[in-house]
Amino acid sequence: MEGSIISVSGKRLYVEQSDSFEHKPTIVFLHDSLGCSQLWRDFPAKLSGQTECNVLMYDRLGYGKSFPMFSHQRENNYMETEADILNEVLNTLNIQEVILFGHSDGGTIALLFASKYPEKVKAIICEAGHIFVEDVTVKGVKDALEAYHTTNLPERLQKYHGDKVEMIVKAWTEIWLSDRFKSWNIEYALKNVTSPLLFIQGENDEYGTLEQMEKTVSQVSGQSEQYIIPGLGHTPHKEAPELVLAKAAHFINQNH
């Protein structure tokens, strides 16, 4: 896939794109809170092959090969803002019709984008997304921060984010562990999600209970499907890639 840096509202973002299928939608992969395009590994190419859809991946500002964040400080609505940035990315690249595949924060951004720009979305795959803050999520973030201070996690992240690691860890952990973020909730937006939704979650997700999934699928307006995978944690597409690939490909092939 071709990689390049584009400029979107003064932000320099790294994008990777393959558009070999004419008149087919583009699957947009939205990474998690410490992720980037590279960390999807070969999953996007495989899903593209099984669905004959094009692919777009991009690194949000501060992540991967994109330019650094301007500040680690975030507002409560930072994911709503990211949904608007995604819209600008699509406009810049002249992409009209998308299937969203978002993991964790990326799953939340996918839901928010679909609620704001429904005319562009053919279908959504939300993997381990969040729609409100739970105690288990806060504990998961605390545990990750502890691992950052006590293990080789900084070195592992540096491989993908270079010298931006400290900034993204601070940005993620400070907002999720703050008192003001406890009230964050996007259930208000779900009724505006009209495209078909597949919500994938590991039964033992360490960042959210199955209530995240149940409340999402019950409140969206479009048809929705849930896929709970026994024994898995927060990252099903890495823990059981073939299972997730098969389910996602079937869902996409039914809905485009």
PDB file of C-alpha atoms in Angstrom:
ATOM      1  CA  MET A   1       0.000   0.000   0.000  1.00  0.00           C
ATOM      2  CA  GLU A   2       1.136   3.506  -0.763  1.00  0.00           C
ATOM      3  CA  GLY A   3       2.017   5.673   2.241  1.00  0.00           C
ATOM      4  CA  SER A   4       2.080   9.482   2.261  1.00  0.00           C
ATOM      5  CA  ILE A   5       1.722  12.538   4.490  1.00  0.00           C
ATOM      6  CA  ILE A   6      -1.317  14.750   3.890  1.00  0.00           C
ATOM      7  CA  SER A   7      -2.249  18.080   5.457  1.00  0.00           C
ATOM      8  CA  VAL A   8      -5.667  18.336   7.113  1.00  0.00           C
ATOM      9  CA  SER A   9      -6.565  21.587   8.917  1.00  0.00           C
ATOM     10  CA  GLY A  10      -2.941  22.266   9.714  1.00  0.00           C
ATOM     11  CA  LYS A  11      -2.325  18.706  10.889  1.00  0.00           C
ATOM     12  CA  ARG A  12       0.207  16.542   9.055  1.00  0.00           C
ATOM     13  CA  LEU A  13      -1.158  12.987   8.988  1.00  0.00           C
ATOM     14  CA  TYR A  14       0.268   9.766   7.620  1.00  0.00           C
ATOM     15  CA  VAL A  15      -2.111   7.807   5.384  1.00  0.00           C
ATOM     16  CA  GLU A  16      -1.859   4.466   3.597  1.00  0.00           C
ATOM     17  CA  GLN A  17      -4.240   3.672   0.798  1.00  0.00           C
ATOM     18  CA  SER A  18      -5.020   0.968  -1.726  1.00  0.00           C
ATOM     19  CA  ASP A  19      -7.684   1.676  -4.320  1.00  0.00           C
ATOM     20  CA  SER A  20      -7.439  -1.200  -6.775  1.00  0.00           C
ATOM     21  CA  PHE A  21     -11.188  -2.004  -6.761  1.00  0.00           C
ATOM     22  CA  GLU A  22     -13.194   0.375  -8.931  1.00  0.00           C
ATOM     23  CA  HIS A  23     -16.673   1.416  -7.765  1.00  0.00           C
ATOM     24  CA  LYS A  24     -16.192  -0.377  -4.442  1.00  0.00           C
ATOM     25  CA  PRO A  25     -16.299   1.166  -0.963  1.00  0.00           C
ATOM     26  CA  THR A  26     -13.190   1.830   1.104  1.00  0.00           C
ATOM     27  CA  ILE A  27     -12.680   0.059   4.444  1.00  0.00           C
ATOM     28  CA  VAL A  28     -11.272   2.674   6.822  1.00  0.00           C
ATOM     29  CA  PHE A  29      -9.250   1.232   9.711  1.00  0.00           C
ATOM     30  CA  LEU A  30      -9.307   3.340  12.882  1.00  0.00           C
ATOM     31  CA  HIS A  31      -6.650   2.446  15.448  1.00  0.00           C
ATOM     32  CA  ASP A  32      -6.858   2.322  19.233  1.00  0.00           C
ATOM     33  CA  SER A  33      -5.414   4.660  21.882  1.00  0.00           C
ATOM     34  CA  LEU A  34      -1.791   3.472  21.537  1.00  0.00           C
ATOM     35  CA  GLY A  35      -2.071   2.130  17.976  1.00  0.00           C
ATOM     36  CA  CYS A  36      -1.201   3.176  14.441  1.00  0.00           C
ATOM     37  CA  SER A  37      -1.527   1.907  10.865  1.00  0.00           C
ATOM     38  CA  GLN A  38       1.494  -0.364  11.125  1.00  0.00           C
ATOM     39  CA  LEU A  39       0.046  -2.233  14.098  1.00  0.00           C
ATOM     40  CA  TRP A  40      -2.854  -3.559  12.011  1.00  0.00           C
ATOM     41  CA  ARG A  41      -0.173  -5.679  10.286  1.00  0.00           C
ATOM     42  CA  ASP A  42      -1.583  -7.814   7.431  1.00  0.00           C
ATOM     43  CA  PHE A  43      -5.188  -7.788   8.671  1.00  0.00           C
ATOM     44  CA  PRO A  44      -6.384  -4.936   6.353  1.00  0.00           C
ATOM     45  CA  ALA A  45      -4.845  -6.521   3.234  1.00  0.00           C
ATOM     46  CA  LYS A  46      -6.488  -9.865   4.045  1.00  0.00           C
ATOM     47  CA  LEU A  47      -9.899  -8.282   4.643  1.00  0.00           C
ATOM     48  CA  SER A  48      -9.551  -6.286   1.435  1.00  0.00           C
ATOM     49  CA  GLY A  49      -8.795  -9.488  -0.478  1.00  0.00           C
ATOM     50  CA  GLN A  50     -11.815 -11.310   0.948  1.00  0.00           C
ATOM     51  CA  THR A  51     -14.250  -8.452   0.283  1.00  0.00           C
ATOM     52  CA  GLU A  52     -12.796  -6.790  -2.842  1.00  0.00           C
ATOM     53  CA  CYS A  53     -12.962  -3.437  -1.061  1.00  0.00           C
ATOM     54  CA  ASN A  54     -10.340  -0.703  -1.029  1.00  0.00           C
ATOM     55  CA  VAL A  55      -8.445   0.182   2.155  1.00  0.00           C
ATOM     56  CA  LEU A  56      -7.513   3.385   3.965  1.00  0.00           C
ATOM     57  CA  MET A  57      -5.481   3.509   7.160  1.00  0.00           C
ATOM     58  CA  TYR A  58      -4.195   6.655   8.791  1.00  0.00           C
ATOM     59  CA  ASP A  59      -2.349   7.595  11.953  1.00  0.00           C
ATOM     60  CA  ARG A  60      -4.154  10.149  14.100  1.00  0.00           C
ATOM     61  CA  LEU A  61      -2.099  13.208  15.030  1.00  0.00           C
ATOM     62  CA  GLY A  62       0.683  12.190  17.429  1.00  0.00           C
ATOM     63  CA  TYR A  63       0.648   8.517  16.433  1.00  0.00           C
ATOM     64  CA  GLY A  64       2.778   6.334  14.191  1.00  0.00           C
ATOM     65  CA  LYS A  65       4.245   8.289  11.293  1.00  0.00           C
ATOM     66  CA  SER A  66       2.001  11.347  11.695  1.00  0.00           C
ATOM     67  CA  PHE A  67       3.397  14.574  13.110  1.00  0.00           C
ATOM     68  CA  PRO A  68       3.384  15.116  16.914  1.00  0.00           C
ATOM     69  CA  MET A  69       0.380  16.341  18.890  1.00  0.00           C
ATOM     70  CA  PHE A  70       0.363  20.039  19.715  1.00  0.00           C
ATOM     71  CA  SER A  71      -0.396  19.214  23.368  1.00  0.00           C
ATOM     72  CA  HIS A  72      -1.175  16.138  25.467  1.00  0.00           C
ATOM     73  CA  GLN A  73      -4.233  17.894  26.918  1.00  0.00           C
ATOM     74  CA  ARG A  74      -7.586  16.657  25.667  1.00  0.00           C
ATOM     75  CA  GLU A  75     -11.145  17.845  25.992  1.00  0.00           C
ATOM     76  CA  ASN A  76     -13.895  15.389  26.948  1.00  0.00           C
ATOM     77  CA  ASN A  77     -15.133  15.468  23.345  1.00  0.00           C
ATOM     78  CA  TYR A  78     -11.766  14.550  21.797  1.00  0.00           C
ATOM     79  CA  MET A  79     -13.225  11.545  19.971  1.00  0.00           C
ATOM     80  CA  GLU A  80     -16.066  13.626  18.529  1.00  0.00           C
ATOM     81  CA  THR A  81     -13.350  15.959  17.214  1.00  0.00           C
ATOM     82  CA  GLU A  82     -11.527  12.959  15.694  1.00  0.00           C
ATOM     83  CA  ALA A  83     -14.725  12.005  13.842  1.00  0.00           C
ATOM     84  CA  ASP A  84     -14.688  15.450  12.198  1.00  0.00           C
ATOM     85  CA  ILE A  85     -11.000  15.059  11.322  1.00  0.00           C
ATOM     86  CA  LEU A  86     -11.808  11.710   9.685  1.00  0.00           C
ATOM     87  CA  ASN A  87     -14.399  13.515   7.576  1.00  0.00           C
ATOM     88  CA  GLU A  88     -11.743  16.007   6.463  1.00  0.00           C
ATOM     89  CA  VAL A  89      -9.336  13.159   5.648  1.00  0.00           C
ATOM     90  CA  LEU A  90     -11.993  11.530   3.436  1.00  0.00           C
ATOM     91  CA  ASN A  91     -12.793  14.836   1.728  1.00  0.00           C
ATOM     92  CA  THR A  92      -9.087  15.500   1.102  1.00  0.00           C
ATOM     93  CA  LEU A  93      -8.682  12.045  -0.475  1.00  0.00           C
ATOM     94  CA  ASN A  94     -12.022  12.293  -2.304  1.00  0.00           C
ATOM     95  CA  ILE A  95     -13.415   9.119  -0.731  1.00  0.00           C
ATOM     96  CA  GLN A  96     -17.231   9.115  -0.783  1.00  0.00           C
ATOM     97  CA  GLU A  97     -18.321   5.718   0.505  1.00  0.00           C
ATOM     98  CA  VAL A  98     -16.786   3.923   3.480  1.00  0.00           C
ATOM     99  CA  ILE A  99     -17.034   0.873   5.669  1.00  0.00           C
ATOM    100  CA  LEU A 100     -15.568   1.676   9.072  1.00  0.00           C
ATOM    101  CA  PHE A 101     -13.504  -0.812  11.079  1.00  0.00           C
ATOM    102  CA  GLY A 102     -12.569   0.764  14.393  1.00  0.00           C
ATOM    103  CA  HIS A 103     -10.865  -0.779  17.401  1.00  0.00           C
ATOM    104  CA  SER A 104     -11.281   0.607  20.968  1.00  0.00           C
ATOM    105  CA  ASP A 105     -11.060   4.445  20.664  1.00  0.00           C
ATOM    106  CA  GLY A 106     -11.226   3.821  16.917  1.00  0.00           C
ATOM    107  CA  GLY A 107     -14.521   1.959  17.416  1.00  0.00           C
ATOM    108  CA  THR A 108     -15.937   4.916  19.312  1.00  0.00           C
ATOM    109  CA  ILE A 109     -14.767   7.300  16.577  1.00  0.00           C
ATOM    110  CA  ALA A 110     -16.450   5.030  14.005  1.00  0.00           C
ATOM    111  CA  LEU A 111     -19.792   5.240  15.844  1.00  0.00           C
ATOM    112  CA  LEU A 112     -19.499   9.024  16.195  1.00  0.00           C
ATOM    113  CA  PHE A 113     -18.582   9.466  12.533  1.00  0.00           C
ATOM    114  CA  ALA A 114     -21.524   7.298  11.447  1.00  0.00           C
ATOM    115  CA  SER A 115     -23.876   9.380  13.613  1.00  0.00           C
ATOM    116  CA  LYS A 116     -22.620  12.676  12.121  1.00  0.00           C
ATOM    117  CA  TYR A 117     -22.029  11.680   8.485  1.00  0.00           C
ATOM    118  CA  PRO A 118     -24.479   8.793   7.858  1.00  0.00           C
ATOM    119  CA  GLU A 119     -24.623   9.405   4.108  1.00  0.00           C
ATOM    120  CA  LYS A 120     -20.967   8.320   3.743  1.00  0.00           C
ATOM    121  CA  VAL A 121     -21.167   5.068   5.723  1.00  0.00           C
ATOM    122  CA  LYS A 122     -22.182   1.730   4.203  1.00  0.00           C
ATOM    123  CA  ALA A 123     -21.469  -0.353   7.317  1.00  0.00           C
ATOM    124  CA  ILE A 124     -19.595  -0.271  10.632  1.00  0.00           C
ATOM    125  CA  ILE A 125     -17.493  -2.842  12.441  1.00  0.00           C
ATOM    126  CA  CYS A 126     -16.916  -1.664  15.984  1.00  0.00           C
ATOM    127  CA  GLU A 127     -14.401  -3.800  17.872  1.00  0.00           C
ATOM    128  CA  ALA A 128     -14.284  -3.247  21.651  1.00  0.00           C
ATOM    129  CA  GLY A 129     -15.520   0.352  21.379  1.00  0.00           C
ATOM    130  CA  HIS A 130     -16.624   2.469  24.346  1.00  0.00           C
ATOM    131  CA  ILE A 131     -19.771   4.535  24.724  1.00  0.00           C
ATOM    132  CA  PHE A 132     -19.383   5.436  28.431  1.00  0.00           C
ATOM    133  CA  VAL A 133     -16.770   5.087  31.177  1.00  0.00           C
ATOM    134  CA  GLU A 134     -16.769   2.001  33.406  1.00  0.00           C
ATOM    135  CA  ASP A 135     -14.701   1.108  36.464  1.00  0.00           C
ATOM    136  CA  VAL A 136     -13.115  -1.741  34.496  1.00  0.00           C
ATOM    137  CA  THR A 137     -11.963   0.738  31.839  1.00  0.00           C
ATOM    138  CA  VAL A 138     -10.340   2.992  34.430  1.00  0.00           C
ATOM    139  CA  LYS A 139      -8.638  -0.036  35.996  1.00  0.00           C
ATOM    140  CA  GLY A 140      -7.404  -1.155  32.563  1.00  0.00           C
ATOM    141  CA  VAL A 141      -5.885   2.268  31.894  1.00  0.00           C
ATOM    142  CA  LYS A 142      -4.252   2.306  35.358  1.00  0.00           C
ATOM    143  CA  ASP A 143      -2.784  -1.143  34.715  1.00  0.00           C
ATOM    144  CA  ALA A 144      -1.444  -0.018  31.327  1.00  0.00           C
ATOM    145  CA  LEU A 145       0.157   3.039  32.923  1.00  0.00           C
ATOM    146  CA  GLU A 146       1.761   0.804  35.556  1.00  0.00           C
ATOM    147  CA  ALA A 147       3.092  -1.445  32.767  1.00  0.00           C
ATOM    148  CA  TYR A 148       4.454   1.637  31.022  1.00  0.00           C
ATOM    149  CA  HIS A 149       6.488   2.497  34.130  1.00  0.00           C
ATOM    150  CA  THR A 150       7.595  -1.024  35.067  1.00  0.00           C
ATOM    151  CA  THR A 151       8.070  -3.032  31.842  1.00  0.00           C
ATOM    152  CA  ASN A 152       9.641  -2.602  28.405  1.00  0.00           C
ATOM    153  CA  LEU A 153       6.372  -1.151  27.033  1.00  0.00           C
ATOM    154  CA  PRO A 154       7.997   2.251  26.244  1.00  0.00           C
ATOM    155  CA  GLU A 155      10.610   0.557  24.038  1.00  0.00           C
ATOM    156  CA  ARG A 156       7.949  -1.557  22.304  1.00  0.00           C
ATOM    157  CA  LEU A 157       5.850   1.529  21.573  1.00  0.00           C
ATOM    158  CA  GLN A 158       8.874   3.537  20.439  1.00  0.00           C
ATOM    159  CA  LYS A 159       9.299   1.151  17.540  1.00  0.00           C
ATOM    160  CA  TYR A 160       6.021   2.483  16.098  1.00  0.00           C
ATOM    161  CA  HIS A 161       5.697   6.026  17.484  1.00  0.00           C
ATOM    162  CA  GLY A 162       9.327   7.130  17.815  1.00  0.00           C
ATOM    163  CA  ASP A 163       9.876   9.996  20.257  1.00  0.00           C
ATOM    164  CA  LYS A 164       6.130  10.715  20.510  1.00  0.00           C
ATOM    165  CA  VAL A 165       5.464   7.850  22.957  1.00  0.00           C
ATOM    166  CA  GLU A 166       5.439   9.850  26.192  1.00  0.00           C
ATOM    167  CA  MET A 167       2.997  12.364  24.725  1.00  0.00           C
ATOM    168  CA  ILE A 168       0.447   9.770  23.532  1.00  0.00           C
ATOM    169  CA  VAL A 169       0.595   7.818  26.808  1.00  0.00           C
ATOM    170  CA  LYS A 170       0.046  11.031  28.768  1.00  0.00           C
ATOM    171  CA  ALA A 171      -2.776  12.141  26.454  1.00  0.00           C
ATOM    172  CA  TRP A 172      -4.586   8.810  26.813  1.00  0.00           C
ATOM    173  CA  THR A 173      -4.108   8.116  30.510  1.00  0.00           C
ATOM    174  CA  GLU A 174      -4.667  11.634  31.867  1.00  0.00           C
ATOM    175  CA  ILE A 175      -8.084  12.099  30.262  1.00  0.00           C
ATOM    176  CA  TRP A 176      -9.378   8.584  31.057  1.00  0.00           C
ATOM    177  CA  LEU A 177      -8.199   8.776  34.683  1.00  0.00           C
ATOM    178  CA  SER A 178      -9.539  12.297  35.265  1.00  0.00           C
ATOM    179  CA  ASP A 179     -12.644  13.019  37.353  1.00  0.00           C
ATOM    180  CA  ARG A 180     -14.130  15.191  34.617  1.00  0.00           C
ATOM    181  CA  PHE A 181     -14.130  12.312  32.102  1.00  0.00           C
ATOM    182  CA  LYS A 182     -16.228  10.010  34.315  1.00  0.00           C
ATOM    183  CA  SER A 183     -19.374  11.666  32.922  1.00  0.00           C
ATOM    184  CA  TRP A 184     -18.355  11.136  29.270  1.00  0.00           C
ATOM    185  CA  ASN A 185     -21.086   9.280  27.373  1.00  0.00           C
ATOM    186  CA  ILE A 186     -22.023   9.098  23.670  1.00  0.00           C
ATOM    187  CA  GLU A 187     -25.306   7.210  23.953  1.00  0.00           C
ATOM    188  CA  TYR A 188     -27.020  10.418  22.753  1.00  0.00           C
ATOM    189  CA  ALA A 189     -25.460   9.890  19.292  1.00  0.00           C
ATOM    190  CA  LEU A 190     -26.405   6.254  18.730  1.00  0.00           C
ATOM    191  CA  LYS A 191     -29.940   6.839  17.426  1.00  0.00           C
ATOM    192  CA  ASN A 192     -28.372   8.670  14.466  1.00  0.00           C
ATOM    193  CA  VAL A 193     -26.381   5.581  13.440  1.00  0.00           C
ATOM    194  CA  THR A 194     -28.423   4.173  10.571  1.00  0.00           C
ATOM    195  CA  SER A 195     -25.969   1.896   8.727  1.00  0.00           C
ATOM    196  CA  PRO A 196     -25.610  -1.811   9.574  1.00  0.00           C
ATOM    197  CA  LEU A 197     -23.405  -2.422  12.614  1.00  0.00           C
ATOM    198  CA  LEU A 198     -21.362  -5.425  13.701  1.00  0.00           C
ATOM    199  CA  PHE A 199     -20.062  -5.068  17.267  1.00  0.00           C
ATOM    200  CA  ILE A 200     -17.222  -7.469  18.119  1.00  0.00           C
ATOM    201  CA  GLN A 201     -16.035  -7.934  21.684  1.00  0.00           C
ATOM    202  CA  GLY A 202     -13.906 -10.413  23.578  1.00  0.00           C
ATOM    203  CA  GLU A 203     -15.744 -11.972  26.505  1.00  0.00           C
ATOM    204  CA  ASN A 204     -12.837 -11.086  28.836  1.00  0.00           C
ATOM    205  CA  ASP A 205     -12.199  -7.567  27.528  1.00  0.00           C
ATOM    206  CA  GLU A 206     -10.063  -5.894  30.195  1.00  0.00           C
ATOM    207  CA  TYR A 207     -11.218  -2.403  29.149  1.00  0.00           C
ATOM    208  CA  GLY A 208     -14.993  -2.808  29.053  1.00  0.00           C
ATOM    209  CA  THR A 209     -17.898  -5.073  29.990  1.00  0.00           C
ATOM    210  CA  LEU A 210     -20.353  -6.521  27.481  1.00  0.00           C
ATOM    211  CA  GLU A 211     -22.718  -3.714  28.508  1.00  0.00           C
ATOM    212  CA  GLN A 212     -20.794  -1.475  26.074  1.00  0.00           C
ATOM    213  CA  MET A 213     -21.875  -3.751  23.247  1.00  0.00           C
ATOM    214  CA  GLU A 214     -25.410  -4.447  24.491  1.00  0.00           C
ATOM    215  CA  LYS A 215     -26.248  -0.767  24.999  1.00  0.00           C
ATOM    216  CA  THR A 216     -24.794   0.137  21.600  1.00  0.00           C
ATOM    217  CA  VAL A 217     -26.636  -2.472  19.522  1.00  0.00           C
ATOM    218  CA  SER A 218     -29.915  -1.756  21.327  1.00  0.00           C
ATOM    219  CA  GLN A 219     -29.791   2.005  20.633  1.00  0.00           C
ATOM    220  CA  VAL A 220     -28.584   2.341  17.028  1.00  0.00           C
ATOM    221  CA  SER A 221     -31.279   2.816  14.376  1.00  0.00           C
ATOM    222  CA  GLY A 222     -29.802   0.516  11.733  1.00  0.00           C
ATOM    223  CA  GLN A 223     -29.694  -3.268  11.859  1.00  0.00           C
ATOM    224  CA  SER A 224     -27.117  -4.469  14.376  1.00  0.00           C
ATOM    225  CA  GLU A 225     -25.375  -7.684  15.230  1.00  0.00           C
ATOM    226  CA  GLN A 226     -23.174  -8.647  18.155  1.00  0.00           C
ATOM    227  CA  TYR A 227     -20.309 -11.093  18.107  1.00  0.00           C
ATOM    228  CA  ILE A 228     -18.936 -12.137  21.496  1.00  0.00           C
ATOM    229  CA  ILE A 229     -15.797 -14.243  21.319  1.00  0.00           C
ATOM    230  CA  PRO A 230     -15.275 -16.513  24.352  1.00  0.00           C
ATOM    231  CA  GLY A 231     -11.944 -16.335  26.161  1.00  0.00           C
ATOM    232  CA  LEU A 232     -10.630 -13.284  24.324  1.00  0.00           C
ATOM    233  CA  GLY A 233      -9.584  -9.875  25.663  1.00  0.00           C
ATOM    234  CA  HIS A 234      -9.555  -6.355  24.241  1.00  0.00           C
ATOM    235  CA  THR A 235      -7.946  -7.074  20.843  1.00  0.00           C
ATOM    236  CA  PRO A 236      -9.800  -9.914  19.069  1.00  0.00           C
ATOM    237  CA  HIS A 237      -8.322  -9.114  15.634  1.00  0.00           C
ATOM    238  CA  LYS A 238      -4.863  -9.898  17.048  1.00  0.00           C
ATOM    239  CA  GLU A 239      -5.848 -12.681  19.452  1.00  0.00           C
ATOM    240  CA  ALA A 240      -7.958 -14.643  16.941  1.00  0.00           C
ATOM    241  CA  PRO A 241      -7.378 -12.999  13.530  1.00  0.00           C
ATOM    242  CA  GLU A 242      -8.915 -15.783  11.421  1.00  0.00           C
ATOM    243  CA  LEU A 243     -12.162 -15.759  13.430  1.00  0.00           C
ATOM    244  CA  VAL A 244     -12.507 -11.976  13.208  1.00  0.00           C
ATOM    245  CA  LEU A 245     -11.506 -11.952   9.546  1.00  0.00           C
ATOM    246  CA  ALA A 246     -14.148 -14.529   8.623  1.00  0.00           C
ATOM    247  CA  LYS A 247     -16.896 -12.730  10.561  1.00  0.00           C
ATOM    248  CA  ALA A 248     -15.933  -9.274   9.270  1.00  0.00           C
ATOM    249  CA  ALA A 249     -15.664 -10.454   5.644  1.00  0.00           C
ATOM    250  CA  HIS A 250     -19.080 -12.142   5.808  1.00  0.00           C
ATOM    251  CA  PHE A 251     -20.651  -9.010   7.300  1.00  0.00           C
ATOM    252  CA  ILE A 252     -19.072  -6.708   4.712  1.00  0.00           C
ATOM    253  CA  ASN A 253     -20.003  -8.963   1.806  1.00  0.00           C
ATOM    254  CA  GLN A 254     -23.623  -8.902   2.970  1.00  0.00           C
ATOM    255  CA  ASN A 255     -23.676  -5.103   3.253  1.00  0.00           C
ATOM    256  CA  HIS A 256     -21.975  -3.553   0.238  1.00  0.00           C
TER     257      HIS A 256
END
